[in-house]
Short mmCIF file of C-alpha atoms in Angstrom, two decimals:
data_model
loop_
_atom_site.label_atom_id
_atom_site.label_comp_id
_atom_site.label_asym_id
_atom_site.label_seq_id
_atom_site.Cartn_x
_atom_site.Cartn_y
_atom_site.Cartn_z
CA MET A 1 25.11 -4.93 18.38
CA ALA A 2 27.34 -7.77 19.29
CA GLU A 3 24.46 -10.17 20.74
CA HIS A 4 22.66 -10.11 17.59
CA LEU A 5 25.08 -10.54 15.26
CA GLY A 6 27.55 -12.99 16.88
CA PRO A 7 31.33 -13.31 15.96
CA GLY A 8 32.40 -12.55 11.99
CA GLU A 9 35.22 -14.67 11.60
CA GLY A 10 36.03 -13.78 8.71
CA ARG A 11 32.67 -13.24 6.83
CA PRO A 12 31.87 -10.60 4.42
CA ALA A 13 29.82 -6.90 6.03
CA LEU A 14 28.41 -4.33 3.79
CA ASP A 15 27.84 -0.66 5.79
CA ILE A 16 25.74 1.56 3.77
CA GLY A 17 26.23 4.33 4.08
CA SER A 18 29.79 4.21 6.06
CA GLY A 19 30.63 7.98 6.35
CA ASP A 20 33.19 8.54 8.53
CA GLY A 21 33.89 4.59 8.93
CA GLY A 22 33.19 4.51 12.15
CA LEU A 23 30.37 1.53 12.23
CA ALA A 24 32.88 -0.82 9.23
CA ARG A 25 36.08 -0.25 11.81
CA HIS A 26 34.29 -1.69 14.75
CA LEU A 27 32.88 -3.84 12.12
CA HIS A 28 36.07 -5.69 11.36
CA HIS A 29 38.24 -5.00 13.74
CA GLU A 30 35.76 -5.44 17.43
CA LEU A 31 33.92 -8.36 15.69
CA SER A 32 36.15 -9.86 12.72
CA TYR A 33 33.75 -9.08 9.97
CA ARG A 34 35.91 -9.04 6.49
CA THR A 35 34.48 -5.34 6.10
CA THR A 36 33.62 -3.04 3.17
CA GLY A 37 32.52 0.09 3.77
CA ILE A 38 29.78 2.23 0.96
CA ASP A 39 29.58 5.96 0.65
CA CYS A 40 27.44 8.05 -2.32
CA SER A 41 29.83 10.57 -0.77
CA PRO A 42 33.39 10.67 -2.40
CA SER A 43 34.66 13.22 1.17
CA ALA A 44 32.53 10.30 3.28
CA ILE A 45 34.78 8.13 1.35
CA ALA A 46 38.00 9.99 1.96
CA LEU A 47 37.82 10.74 5.15
CA ALA A 48 36.78 6.61 6.43
CA ALA A 49 40.20 6.02 4.70
CA ALA A 50 42.19 9.07 6.13
CA GLN A 51 41.25 7.66 9.28
CA ASP A 52 42.68 4.01 8.86
CA THR A 53 46.00 3.75 11.06
CA THR A 54 46.00 0.14 10.26
CA PRO A 55 44.69 -2.09 7.64
CA GLY A 56 41.24 -2.15 8.27
CA PRO A 57 38.17 -2.20 5.85
CA THR A 58 37.74 -1.69 2.34
CA TRP A 59 36.58 1.75 1.22
CA GLN A 60 34.24 1.92 -1.95
CA CYS A 61 32.07 5.67 -3.63
CA ALA A 62 29.14 3.96 -4.03
CA ASP A 63 25.14 4.45 -4.03
CA ILE A 64 23.10 2.13 -3.03
CA ALA A 65 19.96 2.76 -4.54
CA THR A 66 20.77 3.57 -8.03
CA GLY A 67 24.43 2.20 -8.00
CA ASP A 68 25.75 -0.57 -9.66
CA LEU A 69 26.30 -3.51 -7.42
CA THR A 70 28.43 -5.52 -9.36
CA THR A 71 31.07 -3.08 -8.59
CA LEU A 72 31.02 -4.31 -4.66
CA PRO A 73 33.99 -6.50 -3.55
CA ASP A 74 31.49 -9.70 -2.81
CA ALA A 75 28.57 -11.13 -4.05
CA ALA A 76 26.44 -11.55 -1.33
CA TYR A 77 27.20 -10.51 2.09
CA ALA A 78 26.46 -12.28 5.66
CA LEU A 79 26.01 -8.91 7.32
CA ILE A 80 24.00 -5.36 6.08
CA THR A 81 24.07 -3.08 8.08
CA CYS A 82 23.05 0.76 7.54
CA ARG A 83 22.73 3.51 10.53
CA LEU A 84 20.66 6.80 10.30
CA VAL A 85 20.70 5.97 6.42
CA TYR A 86 17.09 4.37 5.87
CA ARG A 87 14.91 7.70 6.46
CA TRP A 88 16.88 9.74 3.91
CA MET A 89 15.82 6.23 1.04
CA ASP A 90 13.28 7.70 -1.62
CA ASP A 91 12.07 4.62 -2.79
CA LYS A 92 12.46 2.22 0.23
CA PRO A 93 10.63 -0.59 -1.03
CA GLY A 94 13.83 -0.88 -3.65
CA PHE A 95 15.99 0.01 -2.03
CA LEU A 96 15.10 -2.83 0.91
CA SER A 97 15.17 -5.37 -2.68
CA ARG A 98 18.45 -4.16 -3.59
CA VAL A 99 19.87 -5.43 0.30
CA ARG A 100 17.77 -8.60 -0.03
CA ARG A 101 19.55 -9.37 -3.17
CA LEU A 102 22.40 -8.57 -1.47
CA LEU A 103 22.11 -10.69 1.68
CA ALA A 104 23.64 -14.31 2.14
CA PRO A 105 21.37 -16.98 2.56
CA GLY A 106 20.91 -16.60 6.39
CA GLY A 107 22.06 -13.63 7.08
CA THR A 108 21.54 -10.06 8.67
CA PHE A 109 20.13 -7.00 8.09
CA TRP A 110 21.41 -4.94 10.74
CA VAL A 111 19.34 -1.34 9.86
CA VAL A 112 20.12 1.59 13.23
CA THR A 113 16.97 4.65 12.71
CA GLU A 114 15.39 6.97 14.52
CA ILE A 115 12.01 6.89 15.19
CA ALA A 116 9.73 9.55 15.10
CA GLY A 117 8.03 11.49 17.61
CA ARG A 118 11.04 9.55 20.12
CA ARG A 119 12.71 13.80 20.63
CA THR A 120 11.84 16.07 23.46
CA THR A 121 12.23 19.02 21.34
CA THR A 122 9.54 21.39 19.61
CA ASN A 123 12.07 21.66 16.54
CA PRO A 124 9.95 21.26 13.05
CA ALA A 125 13.40 20.18 11.56
CA LEU A 126 14.62 17.27 14.25
CA LEU A 127 10.84 16.49 14.76
CA GLY A 128 11.22 15.03 10.75
CA LEU A 129 14.17 13.23 11.06
CA GLY A 130 12.71 10.09 12.46
CA ILE A 131 10.73 7.28 10.45
CA SER A 132 6.59 6.98 10.97
CA PRO A 133 4.97 3.56 11.73
CA THR A 134 3.88 2.75 7.55
CA ASP A 135 8.11 3.42 7.16
CA ALA A 136 8.65 1.19 9.63
CA GLU A 137 6.21 -1.68 9.14
CA LEU A 138 7.52 -1.44 5.78
CA LEU A 139 11.03 -2.22 6.73
CA THR A 140 9.80 -5.33 8.70
CA ALA A 141 7.57 -6.74 5.61
CA GLY A 142 9.09 -10.22 4.32
CA TRP A 143 11.75 -10.94 6.74
CA SER A 144 11.36 -14.23 9.04
CA VAL A 145 13.04 -12.75 11.43
CA ALA A 146 12.64 -8.94 13.30
CA ARG A 147 14.36 -8.51 16.80
CA THR A 148 14.93 -4.65 17.50
CA ALA A 149 16.04 -2.66 21.13
CA ASP A 150 15.60 1.02 21.29
CA LEU A 151 17.84 3.24 22.65
CA ASP A 152 16.59 6.24 23.58
CA VAL A 153 15.61 7.44 20.00
CA LEU A 154 16.50 5.38 18.06
CA ARG A 155 16.18 1.67 16.82
CA CYS A 156 17.75 -1.06 16.04
CA TYR A 157 16.73 -4.00 14.03
CA ALA A 158 18.20 -7.47 13.18
CA LEU A 159 16.58 -8.45 10.28
CA ARG A 160 16.75 -11.92 8.93
CA PRO A 161 14.92 -13.65 5.16
#
């Protein structure tokens, strides 16, 4: 991740679907981004905030798909991340449009998602967790740069406008 993103140098980062806050804390403390973590679940935000032992990311309950994005602390972000979130977006084109509006010129959209068909299981619930080739194509369309790195069943995308 650090290889694709570089040092944050205090630039703003937004972690979508931050859950327990692990990625947002990594961005903030290890890569030096000024990070905001958002999740649509109040209990996830409470869990993330409860794990902070030192000053760290800002936490906000917000729904990226339908929420008021003007309530976010920054108008644009040098980095936007979403780990294991893209697959769950019902309106993927709308989601990507919202991300593009929030991404600062020259910024990076970092997506980590499971790819369909990579799991070695017969459990149909687990087989359905990955994104399809069509969803992957939609994700990467319209970016000037689309780099990928594979991690077993996951694929990381570094997308730039």
